[in-house]
């Protein structure tokens, strides 16, 4: 499943996971999507793990070492709750520039049983996509 995000992102997505598994459709796609692209929402008043627009804003920065590091750190911070809750064992984030001068991000999620899944935030036709990548 791929989700396209418009350039002027203002999704304001909010979900409640009442008694459900955070790993929907046997992937962490939804959890990653909402963590990175949820924006600043009113639930921030009640939660320890705050969301904001900083990750998306950072994707529009020019490619240089400082900006790549910034994107990587923002993604790691927004996804850290998955580790804190024990849903995953590790999250590896790698930000890099593509030939079109855009910042892309590779994300590897390692579960407690050491199974790993890969995701990517990539630019296509001036839109940001979160993609689930084939494993193996």
Short mmCIF file of N, CA, C and O in Angstrom, two decimals:
data_model
loop_
_atom_site.label_atom_id
_atom_site.label_comp_id
_atom_site.label_asym_id
_atom_site.label_seq_id
_atom_site.Cartn_x
_atom_site.Cartn_y
_atom_site.Cartn_z
N UNK A 1 0.84 -1.16 0.00
CA UNK A 1 0.00 0.00 0.00
C UNK A 1 0.89 1.23 0.00
O UNK A 1 1.85 1.32 0.72
N UNK A 2 0.57 2.22 -0.85
CA UNK A 2 1.28 3.49 -0.90
C UNK A 2 0.28 4.60 -0.60
O UNK A 2 -0.88 4.51 -0.98
N UNK A 3 0.74 5.62 0.08
CA UNK A 3 -0.09 6.78 0.35
C UNK A 3 0.65 8.00 -0.18
O UNK A 3 1.82 8.19 0.11
N UNK A 4 -0.04 8.81 -0.98
CA UNK A 4 0.55 10.04 -1.51
C UNK A 4 0.13 11.21 -0.63
O UNK A 4 -1.01 11.29 -0.21
N UNK A 5 1.06 12.09 -0.35
CA UNK A 5 0.79 13.27 0.46
C UNK A 5 0.97 14.51 -0.40
O UNK A 5 1.97 14.63 -1.09
N UNK A 6 0.03 15.43 -0.39
CA UNK A 6 0.18 16.65 -1.17
C UNK A 6 1.31 17.51 -0.63
O UNK A 6 1.71 17.38 0.52
N UNK A 7 1.82 18.40 -1.48
CA UNK A 7 2.95 19.24 -1.09
C UNK A 7 2.60 20.09 0.14
O UNK A 7 3.39 20.25 1.04
N UNK A 8 1.40 20.65 0.18
CA UNK A 8 0.96 21.43 1.33
C UNK A 8 0.22 20.52 2.29
O UNK A 8 -1.00 20.50 2.34
N UNK A 9 0.98 19.76 3.03
CA UNK A 9 0.42 18.71 3.88
C UNK A 9 -0.30 19.29 5.09
O UNK A 9 0.25 20.07 5.83
N UNK A 10 -1.54 18.89 5.26
CA UNK A 10 -2.29 19.24 6.47
C UNK A 10 -3.32 18.16 6.70
O UNK A 10 -4.51 18.37 6.55
N UNK A 11 -2.83 16.98 7.01
CA UNK A 11 -3.72 15.84 7.16
C UNK A 11 -4.56 15.87 8.42
O UNK A 11 -5.74 15.60 8.39
N UNK A 12 -3.91 16.16 9.55
CA UNK A 12 -4.65 16.16 10.81
C UNK A 12 -5.26 14.82 11.11
O UNK A 12 -6.37 14.72 11.62
N UNK A 13 -4.54 13.74 10.79
CA UNK A 13 -5.05 12.41 11.04
C UNK A 13 -5.00 12.08 12.52
O UNK A 13 -4.07 12.44 13.21
N UNK A 14 -6.01 11.39 13.00
CA UNK A 14 -6.01 10.93 14.38
C UNK A 14 -6.77 9.61 14.43
O UNK A 14 -7.80 9.46 13.82
N UNK A 15 -6.19 8.63 15.12
CA UNK A 15 -6.88 7.36 15.29
C UNK A 15 -6.81 6.96 16.75
O UNK A 15 -5.97 7.42 17.49
N UNK A 16 -7.70 6.10 17.14
CA UNK A 16 -7.67 5.54 18.48
C UNK A 16 -7.46 4.04 18.34
O UNK A 16 -8.19 3.37 17.63
N UNK A 17 -6.45 3.53 19.00
CA UNK A 17 -6.15 2.10 18.96
C UNK A 17 -6.65 1.47 20.25
O UNK A 17 -5.88 1.11 21.12
N UNK A 18 -7.95 1.38 20.40
CA UNK A 18 -8.56 0.82 21.61
C UNK A 18 -8.65 -0.68 21.48
O UNK A 18 -9.47 -1.21 20.75
N UNK A 19 -7.76 -1.37 22.16
CA UNK A 19 -7.78 -2.83 22.16
C UNK A 19 -7.36 -3.46 20.85
O UNK A 19 -7.59 -4.64 20.63
N UNK A 20 -6.75 -2.69 19.96
CA UNK A 20 -6.33 -3.28 18.70
C UNK A 20 -4.82 -3.38 18.65
O UNK A 20 -4.12 -2.82 19.48
N UNK A 21 -4.32 -4.11 17.66
CA UNK A 21 -2.89 -4.31 17.49
C UNK A 21 -2.31 -3.15 16.71
O UNK A 21 -2.88 -2.71 15.71
N UNK A 22 -1.18 -2.65 17.14
CA UNK A 22 -0.55 -1.54 16.45
C UNK A 22 -0.03 -1.96 15.09
O UNK A 22 0.17 -1.15 14.21
N UNK A 23 0.18 -3.24 14.91
CA UNK A 23 0.69 -3.77 13.65
C UNK A 23 -0.51 -4.17 12.79
O UNK A 23 -0.98 -5.28 12.83
N UNK A 24 -1.00 -3.22 11.99
CA UNK A 24 -2.16 -3.48 11.16
C UNK A 24 -1.73 -4.11 9.84
O UNK A 24 -0.65 -3.85 9.34
N UNK A 25 -2.57 -4.95 9.28
CA UNK A 25 -2.27 -5.64 8.01
C UNK A 25 -0.91 -6.33 8.06
O UNK A 25 -0.21 -6.40 7.07
N UNK A 26 -0.52 -6.81 9.23
CA UNK A 26 0.77 -7.47 9.44
C UNK A 26 1.97 -6.58 9.13
O UNK A 26 3.06 -7.07 8.86
N UNK A 27 1.77 -5.26 9.14
CA UNK A 27 2.89 -4.34 8.93
C UNK A 27 2.76 -3.17 9.91
O UNK A 27 1.72 -2.99 10.54
N UNK A 28 3.81 -2.37 9.98
CA UNK A 28 3.80 -1.16 10.79
C UNK A 28 3.53 0.07 9.92
O UNK A 28 3.79 1.19 10.33
N UNK A 29 3.04 -0.15 8.71
CA UNK A 29 2.83 0.93 7.75
C UNK A 29 1.98 2.06 8.34
O UNK A 29 2.35 3.23 8.28
N UNK A 30 0.84 1.71 8.91
CA UNK A 30 -0.06 2.74 9.45
C UNK A 30 0.58 3.47 10.62
O UNK A 30 0.50 4.70 10.72
N UNK A 31 1.24 2.74 11.51
CA UNK A 31 1.90 3.36 12.66
C UNK A 31 2.99 4.34 12.20
O UNK A 31 3.12 5.44 12.74
N UNK A 32 3.76 3.94 11.20
CA UNK A 32 4.82 4.82 10.68
C UNK A 32 4.21 6.03 10.00
O UNK A 32 4.63 7.17 10.21
N UNK A 33 3.19 5.80 9.19
CA UNK A 33 2.52 6.89 8.49
C UNK A 33 1.99 7.94 9.45
O UNK A 33 2.24 9.14 9.31
N UNK A 34 1.26 7.50 10.46
CA UNK A 34 0.69 8.44 11.41
C UNK A 34 1.75 9.11 12.28
O UNK A 34 1.60 10.27 12.68
N UNK A 35 2.83 8.40 12.56
CA UNK A 35 3.90 8.98 13.36
C UNK A 35 4.63 10.09 12.62
O UNK A 35 4.93 11.14 13.19
N UNK A 36 4.91 9.88 11.35
CA UNK A 36 5.68 10.85 10.58
C UNK A 36 4.85 11.96 9.97
O UNK A 36 5.32 13.08 9.81
N UNK A 37 3.59 11.65 9.62
CA UNK A 37 2.79 12.60 8.84
C UNK A 37 1.53 13.07 9.54
O UNK A 37 0.64 13.61 8.91
N UNK A 38 1.42 12.87 10.83
CA UNK A 38 0.21 13.26 11.56
C UNK A 38 0.12 14.76 11.78
O UNK A 38 -0.95 15.31 11.93
N UNK A 39 1.23 15.43 11.81
CA UNK A 39 1.21 16.88 12.03
C UNK A 39 0.90 17.22 13.48
O UNK A 39 0.86 16.36 14.35
N UNK A 40 0.70 18.48 13.71
CA UNK A 40 0.37 18.96 15.05
C UNK A 40 -1.12 18.76 15.27
O UNK A 40 -1.93 19.27 14.51
N UNK A 41 -1.48 17.96 16.26
CA UNK A 41 -2.91 17.69 16.47
C UNK A 41 -3.30 17.95 17.93
O UNK A 41 -2.46 18.03 18.81
N UNK A 42 -4.60 18.05 18.14
CA UNK A 42 -5.09 18.38 19.48
C UNK A 42 -4.82 17.27 20.49
O UNK A 42 -4.83 17.52 21.68
N UNK A 43 -4.52 16.04 20.04
CA UNK A 43 -4.20 14.97 20.97
C UNK A 43 -2.87 15.21 21.68
O UNK A 43 -2.57 14.57 22.68
N UNK A 44 -2.05 16.13 21.17
CA UNK A 44 -0.78 16.44 21.82
C UNK A 44 -0.96 16.94 23.25
O UNK A 44 -0.06 16.84 24.06
N UNK A 45 -2.11 17.46 23.55
CA UNK A 45 -2.39 17.92 24.91
C UNK A 45 -2.40 16.75 25.89
O UNK A 45 -2.00 16.88 27.04
N UNK A 46 -2.79 15.58 25.41
CA UNK A 46 -2.99 14.43 26.29
C UNK A 46 -1.89 13.38 26.22
O UNK A 46 -1.87 12.46 27.02
N UNK A 47 -1.00 13.47 25.27
CA UNK A 47 -0.04 12.39 25.08
C UNK A 47 1.39 12.81 25.39
O UNK A 47 1.77 13.96 25.25
N UNK A 48 2.17 11.81 25.79
CA UNK A 48 3.59 12.03 26.06
C UNK A 48 4.36 12.16 24.74
O UNK A 48 5.28 12.94 24.62
N UNK A 49 3.98 11.36 23.75
CA UNK A 49 4.65 11.35 22.45
C UNK A 49 3.96 12.34 21.52
O UNK A 49 2.97 12.03 20.90
N UNK A 50 4.50 13.53 21.44
CA UNK A 50 3.89 14.60 20.67
C UNK A 50 4.19 14.45 19.17
O UNK A 50 5.22 13.93 18.79
N UNK A 51 3.28 14.93 18.35
CA UNK A 51 3.49 14.97 16.91
C UNK A 51 3.60 16.41 16.46
O UNK A 51 3.17 17.33 17.15
N UNK A 52 4.20 16.63 15.31
CA UNK A 52 4.30 17.96 14.75
C UNK A 52 4.56 17.85 13.25
O UNK A 52 4.59 16.75 12.71
N UNK A 53 4.76 18.97 12.61
CA UNK A 53 5.01 19.00 11.16
C UNK A 53 6.49 19.03 10.81
O UNK A 53 6.84 19.18 9.65
N UNK A 54 7.36 18.92 11.79
CA UNK A 54 8.79 19.15 11.57
C UNK A 54 9.42 18.16 10.59
O UNK A 54 10.31 18.53 9.83
N UNK A 55 8.96 16.91 10.59
CA UNK A 55 9.54 15.93 9.67
C UNK A 55 9.24 16.31 8.23
O UNK A 55 10.13 16.35 7.38
N UNK A 56 8.00 16.60 7.94
CA UNK A 56 7.60 16.97 6.58
C UNK A 56 8.29 18.26 6.16
O UNK A 56 8.80 18.35 5.04
N UNK A 57 8.33 19.23 7.04
CA UNK A 57 9.01 20.50 6.72
C UNK A 57 10.49 20.25 6.41
O UNK A 57 11.05 20.86 5.50
N UNK A 58 11.12 19.34 7.14
CA UNK A 58 12.54 19.05 6.93
C UNK A 58 12.79 18.39 5.57
O UNK A 58 13.87 18.54 5.00
N UNK A 59 11.81 17.66 5.04
CA UNK A 59 11.97 17.01 3.74
C UNK A 59 12.12 18.02 2.60
O UNK A 59 12.63 17.69 1.53
N UNK A 60 11.68 19.26 2.82
CA UNK A 60 11.75 20.29 1.79
C UNK A 60 13.08 21.05 1.83
O UNK A 60 13.31 21.93 0.98
N UNK A 61 13.94 20.75 2.78
CA UNK A 61 15.21 21.45 2.91
C UNK A 61 16.18 21.02 1.81
O UNK A 61 16.08 19.92 1.27
N UNK A 62 17.15 21.88 1.48
CA UNK A 62 18.17 21.49 0.51
C UNK A 62 19.03 20.34 1.05
O UNK A 62 19.15 20.18 2.27
N UNK A 63 19.61 19.58 0.17
CA UNK A 63 20.43 18.45 0.59
C UNK A 63 21.80 18.93 1.04
O UNK A 63 22.55 19.55 0.28
N UNK A 64 22.09 18.68 2.30
CA UNK A 64 23.43 18.86 2.85
C UNK A 64 23.51 17.98 4.11
O UNK A 64 22.50 17.44 4.55
N UNK A 65 24.68 17.82 4.65
CA UNK A 65 24.87 16.92 5.79
C UNK A 65 24.00 17.31 6.97
O UNK A 65 23.36 16.46 7.60
N UNK A 66 23.94 18.59 7.27
CA UNK A 66 23.15 19.06 8.41
C UNK A 66 21.66 18.73 8.22
O UNK A 66 21.01 18.24 9.15
N UNK A 67 21.12 19.00 7.04
CA UNK A 67 19.70 18.74 6.79
C UNK A 67 19.38 17.25 6.74
O UNK A 67 18.32 16.83 7.22
N UNK A 68 20.27 16.45 6.20
CA UNK A 68 20.06 14.99 6.19
C UNK A 68 20.05 14.44 7.61
O UNK A 68 19.20 13.63 7.98
N UNK A 69 20.96 14.92 8.42
CA UNK A 69 21.02 14.51 9.83
C UNK A 69 19.75 14.96 10.57
O UNK A 69 19.20 14.22 11.39
N UNK A 70 19.28 16.15 10.25
CA UNK A 70 18.08 16.69 10.87
C UNK A 70 16.85 15.82 10.53
O UNK A 70 16.06 15.48 11.41
N UNK A 71 16.69 15.47 9.28
CA UNK A 71 15.57 14.62 8.86
C UNK A 71 15.64 13.27 9.57
O UNK A 71 14.64 12.76 10.08
N UNK A 72 16.83 12.70 9.59
CA UNK A 72 17.03 11.40 10.23
C UNK A 72 16.66 11.46 11.71
O UNK A 72 15.95 10.60 12.22
N UNK A 73 17.13 12.48 12.40
CA UNK A 73 16.85 12.63 13.84
C UNK A 73 15.36 12.84 14.09
O UNK A 73 14.79 12.24 15.01
N UNK A 74 14.71 13.66 13.28
CA UNK A 74 13.27 13.89 13.45
C UNK A 74 12.48 12.59 13.27
O UNK A 74 11.58 12.29 14.04
N UNK A 75 12.83 11.81 12.25
CA UNK A 75 12.14 10.54 12.03
C UNK A 75 12.37 9.59 13.20
O UNK A 75 11.43 8.95 13.70
N UNK A 76 13.61 9.50 13.66
CA UNK A 76 13.91 8.63 14.80
C UNK A 76 13.11 9.03 16.04
O UNK A 76 12.55 8.18 16.74
N UNK A 77 13.03 10.33 16.31
CA UNK A 77 12.29 10.82 17.47
C UNK A 77 10.80 10.54 17.36
O UNK A 77 10.15 10.18 18.34
N UNK A 78 10.24 10.74 16.17
CA UNK A 78 8.80 10.50 15.99
C UNK A 78 8.43 9.02 16.02
O UNK A 78 7.30 8.67 16.34
N UNK A 79 9.39 8.15 15.71
CA UNK A 79 9.13 6.70 15.72
C UNK A 79 9.56 6.02 17.01
O UNK A 79 9.28 4.85 17.22
N UNK A 80 10.23 6.76 17.89
CA UNK A 80 10.77 6.19 19.13
C UNK A 80 9.71 5.53 20.00
O UNK A 80 9.99 4.56 20.69
N UNK A 81 8.49 5.99 19.96
CA UNK A 81 7.43 5.43 20.79
C UNK A 81 7.21 3.95 20.48
O UNK A 81 6.80 3.19 21.35
N UNK A 82 7.49 3.54 19.25
CA UNK A 82 7.34 2.12 18.90
C UNK A 82 8.32 1.25 19.70
O UNK A 82 8.00 0.13 20.08
N UNK A 83 9.50 1.78 19.94
CA UNK A 83 10.50 1.08 20.75
C UNK A 83 10.10 1.15 22.22
O UNK A 83 10.13 0.16 22.94
N UNK A 84 9.72 2.35 22.67
CA UNK A 84 9.36 2.56 24.08
C UNK A 84 8.21 1.66 24.53
O UNK A 84 8.16 1.25 25.69
N UNK A 85 7.27 1.38 23.63
CA UNK A 85 6.12 0.54 23.98
C UNK A 85 6.42 -0.95 23.82
O UNK A 85 5.59 -1.78 24.16
N UNK A 86 7.59 -1.29 23.29
CA UNK A 86 7.95 -2.68 23.10
C UNK A 86 7.38 -3.31 21.83
O UNK A 86 7.53 -4.51 21.61
N UNK A 87 6.76 -2.49 20.98
CA UNK A 87 6.21 -3.02 19.73
C UNK A 87 7.31 -3.46 18.78
O UNK A 87 7.15 -4.40 18.01
N UNK A 88 8.45 -2.76 18.83
CA UNK A 88 9.60 -3.12 17.99
C UNK A 88 10.87 -3.09 18.83
O UNK A 88 10.93 -2.44 19.88
N UNK A 89 11.87 -3.81 18.35
CA UNK A 89 13.16 -3.86 19.06
C UNK A 89 14.07 -2.71 18.62
O UNK A 89 14.79 -2.14 19.43
N UNK A 90 14.02 -2.37 17.33
CA UNK A 90 14.91 -1.33 16.82
C UNK A 90 14.30 -0.68 15.58
O UNK A 90 13.53 -1.31 14.86
N UNK A 91 14.68 0.57 15.37
CA UNK A 91 14.30 1.29 14.16
C UNK A 91 15.56 1.95 13.63
O UNK A 91 16.21 2.72 14.33
N UNK A 92 15.90 1.64 12.38
CA UNK A 92 17.05 2.25 11.73
C UNK A 92 16.54 3.19 10.65
O UNK A 92 15.73 2.80 9.81
N UNK A 93 17.02 4.43 10.68
CA UNK A 93 16.59 5.45 9.74
C UNK A 93 17.82 5.96 8.99
O UNK A 93 18.85 6.23 9.60
N UNK A 94 17.69 6.08 7.67
CA UNK A 94 18.78 6.60 6.85
C UNK A 94 18.20 7.60 5.86
O UNK A 94 17.35 7.27 5.04
N UNK A 95 18.64 8.87 5.96
CA UNK A 95 18.21 9.92 5.06
C UNK A 95 19.29 10.14 4.01
O UNK A 95 20.48 10.13 4.32
N UNK A 96 18.85 10.36 2.77
CA UNK A 96 19.81 10.57 1.68
C UNK A 96 19.17 11.45 0.60
O UNK A 96 17.94 11.58 0.53
N UNK A 97 20.00 12.05 -0.21
CA UNK A 97 19.52 12.88 -1.30
C UNK A 97 19.43 12.09 -2.59
O UNK A 97 20.25 11.21 -2.84
N UNK A 98 18.42 12.39 -3.40
CA UNK A 98 18.29 11.71 -4.68
C UNK A 98 18.82 12.60 -5.81
O UNK A 98 19.23 13.74 -5.58
N UNK A 99 18.81 12.10 -7.02
CA UNK A 99 19.38 12.84 -8.16
C UNK A 99 18.58 14.10 -8.50
O UNK A 99 19.07 14.97 -9.21
N UNK A 100 17.35 14.20 -8.00
CA UNK A 100 16.52 15.38 -8.26
C UNK A 100 16.63 16.42 -7.15
O UNK A 100 15.86 17.39 -7.13
N UNK A 101 17.54 16.23 -6.22
CA UNK A 101 17.74 17.19 -5.15
C UNK A 101 16.72 17.10 -4.04
O UNK A 101 16.50 18.08 -3.32
N UNK A 102 16.09 15.97 -3.87
CA UNK A 102 15.08 15.76 -2.82
C UNK A 102 15.63 14.83 -1.76
O UNK A 102 16.46 13.97 -2.03
N UNK A 103 15.14 15.00 -0.53
CA UNK A 103 15.56 14.14 0.58
C UNK A 103 14.59 12.96 0.67
O UNK A 103 13.38 13.14 0.76
N UNK A 104 15.15 11.76 0.63
CA UNK A 104 14.40 10.51 0.81
C UNK A 104 14.86 9.86 2.10
O UNK A 104 15.94 10.16 2.62
N UNK A 105 14.06 8.93 2.61
CA UNK A 105 14.37 8.28 3.88
C UNK A 105 14.07 6.79 3.80
O UNK A 105 12.98 6.40 3.36
N UNK A 106 15.03 5.97 4.19
CA UNK A 106 14.81 4.53 4.33
C UNK A 106 14.64 4.21 5.81
O UNK A 106 15.40 4.71 6.64
N UNK A 107 13.65 3.37 6.12
CA UNK A 107 13.35 2.99 7.50
C UNK A 107 13.30 1.47 7.59
O UNK A 107 12.58 0.83 6.83
N UNK A 108 14.06 0.92 8.51
CA UNK A 108 14.01 -0.52 8.78
C UNK A 108 13.52 -0.72 10.20
O UNK A 108 14.08 -0.16 11.14
N UNK A 109 12.45 -1.50 10.33
CA UNK A 109 11.84 -1.78 11.63
C UNK A 109 12.16 -3.23 11.99
O UNK A 109 11.84 -4.13 11.22
N UNK A 110 12.79 -3.43 13.13
CA UNK A 110 13.12 -4.78 13.60
C UNK A 110 12.23 -5.11 14.79
O UNK A 110 12.23 -4.41 15.80
N UNK A 111 11.47 -6.19 14.65
CA UNK A 111 10.55 -6.62 15.70
C UNK A 111 11.29 -7.38 16.79
O UNK A 111 12.44 -7.80 16.60
N UNK A 112 10.65 -7.58 17.94
CA UNK A 112 11.30 -8.33 19.03
C UNK A 112 11.76 -9.74 18.62
O UNK A 112 12.74 -10.24 19.16
N UNK A 113 11.08 -10.36 17.65
CA UNK A 113 11.49 -11.69 17.18
C UNK A 113 12.55 -11.61 16.08
O UNK A 113 12.85 -12.59 15.42
N UNK A 114 13.11 -10.42 15.85
CA UNK A 114 14.17 -10.13 14.88
C UNK A 114 13.70 -10.11 13.42
O UNK A 114 14.53 -9.95 12.52
N UNK A 115 12.41 -10.26 13.15
CA UNK A 115 11.91 -10.05 11.79
C UNK A 115 12.02 -8.56 11.48
O UNK A 115 11.71 -7.72 12.31
N UNK A 116 12.46 -8.26 10.26
CA UNK A 116 12.64 -6.86 9.87
C UNK A 116 11.75 -6.53 8.67
O UNK A 116 11.53 -7.38 7.81
N UNK A 117 11.24 -5.31 8.66
CA UNK A 117 10.49 -4.83 7.51
C UNK A 117 11.04 -3.46 7.13
O UNK A 117 11.57 -2.73 7.96
N UNK A 118 10.94 -3.15 5.84
CA UNK A 118 11.53 -1.92 5.32
C UNK A 118 10.46 -1.03 4.70
O UNK A 118 9.53 -1.51 4.08
N UNK A 119 10.67 0.27 4.89
CA UNK A 119 9.77 1.29 4.38
C UNK A 119 10.63 2.42 3.82
O UNK A 119 11.79 2.55 4.16
N UNK A 120 10.04 3.23 2.95
CA UNK A 120 10.78 4.35 2.39
C UNK A 120 9.86 5.55 2.23
O UNK A 120 8.69 5.40 1.86
N UNK A 121 10.39 6.71 2.54
CA UNK A 121 9.72 7.97 2.24
C UNK A 121 10.46 8.52 1.02
O UNK A 121 11.65 8.81 1.10
N UNK A 122 9.74 8.59 -0.10
CA UNK A 122 10.37 9.01 -1.36
C UNK A 122 9.51 10.07 -2.04
O UNK A 122 8.32 10.19 -1.80
N UNK A 123 10.17 10.82 -2.91
CA UNK A 123 9.51 11.84 -3.72
C UNK A 123 9.24 11.26 -5.10
O UNK A 123 10.11 10.67 -5.72
N UNK A 124 8.02 11.45 -5.60
CA UNK A 124 7.68 11.11 -6.98
C UNK A 124 6.74 12.18 -7.49
O UNK A 124 5.70 12.44 -6.88
N UNK A 125 7.11 12.82 -8.60
CA UNK A 125 6.28 13.86 -9.21
C UNK A 125 5.87 14.94 -8.21
O UNK A 125 4.70 15.30 -8.11
N UNK A 126 6.85 15.42 -7.45
CA UNK A 126 6.63 16.51 -6.48
C UNK A 126 5.68 16.14 -5.35
O UNK A 126 5.09 17.01 -4.71
N UNK A 127 5.52 14.86 -5.09
CA UNK A 127 4.71 14.41 -3.95
C UNK A 127 5.54 13.46 -3.11
O UNK A 127 6.39 12.74 -3.60
N UNK A 128 5.24 13.46 -1.81
CA UNK A 128 5.94 12.59 -0.88
C UNK A 128 5.12 11.31 -0.72
O UNK A 128 3.91 11.37 -0.52
N UNK A 129 5.78 10.17 -0.80
CA UNK A 129 5.13 8.88 -0.65
C UNK A 129 5.78 8.10 0.49
O UNK A 129 7.00 8.15 0.65
N UNK A 130 4.97 7.37 1.23
CA UNK A 130 5.48 6.37 2.16
C UNK A 130 5.21 5.04 1.49
O UNK A 130 4.07 4.73 1.13
N UNK A 131 6.25 4.24 1.30
CA UNK A 131 6.11 2.95 0.62
C UNK A 131 6.55 1.83 1.53
O UNK A 131 7.55 1.96 2.22
N UNK A 132 5.84 0.74 1.48
CA UNK A 132 6.27 -0.49 2.11
C UNK A 132 7.11 -1.24 1.09
O UNK A 132 6.69 -1.41 -0.05
N UNK A 133 8.31 -1.65 1.47
CA UNK A 133 9.21 -2.32 0.53
C UNK A 133 9.17 -3.82 0.74
O UNK A 133 8.91 -4.30 1.85
N UNK A 134 9.45 -4.55 -0.32
CA UNK A 134 9.50 -6.01 -0.23
C UNK A 134 10.68 -6.42 0.64
O UNK A 134 11.76 -5.86 0.56
N UNK A 135 10.45 -7.40 1.48
CA UNK A 135 11.52 -7.90 2.35
C UNK A 135 12.24 -9.06 1.67
O UNK A 135 11.65 -9.79 0.90
N UNK A 136 13.49 -9.21 2.04
CA UNK A 136 14.25 -10.35 1.57
C UNK A 136 14.95 -10.05 0.34
O UNK A 136 15.56 -10.70 -0.36
#
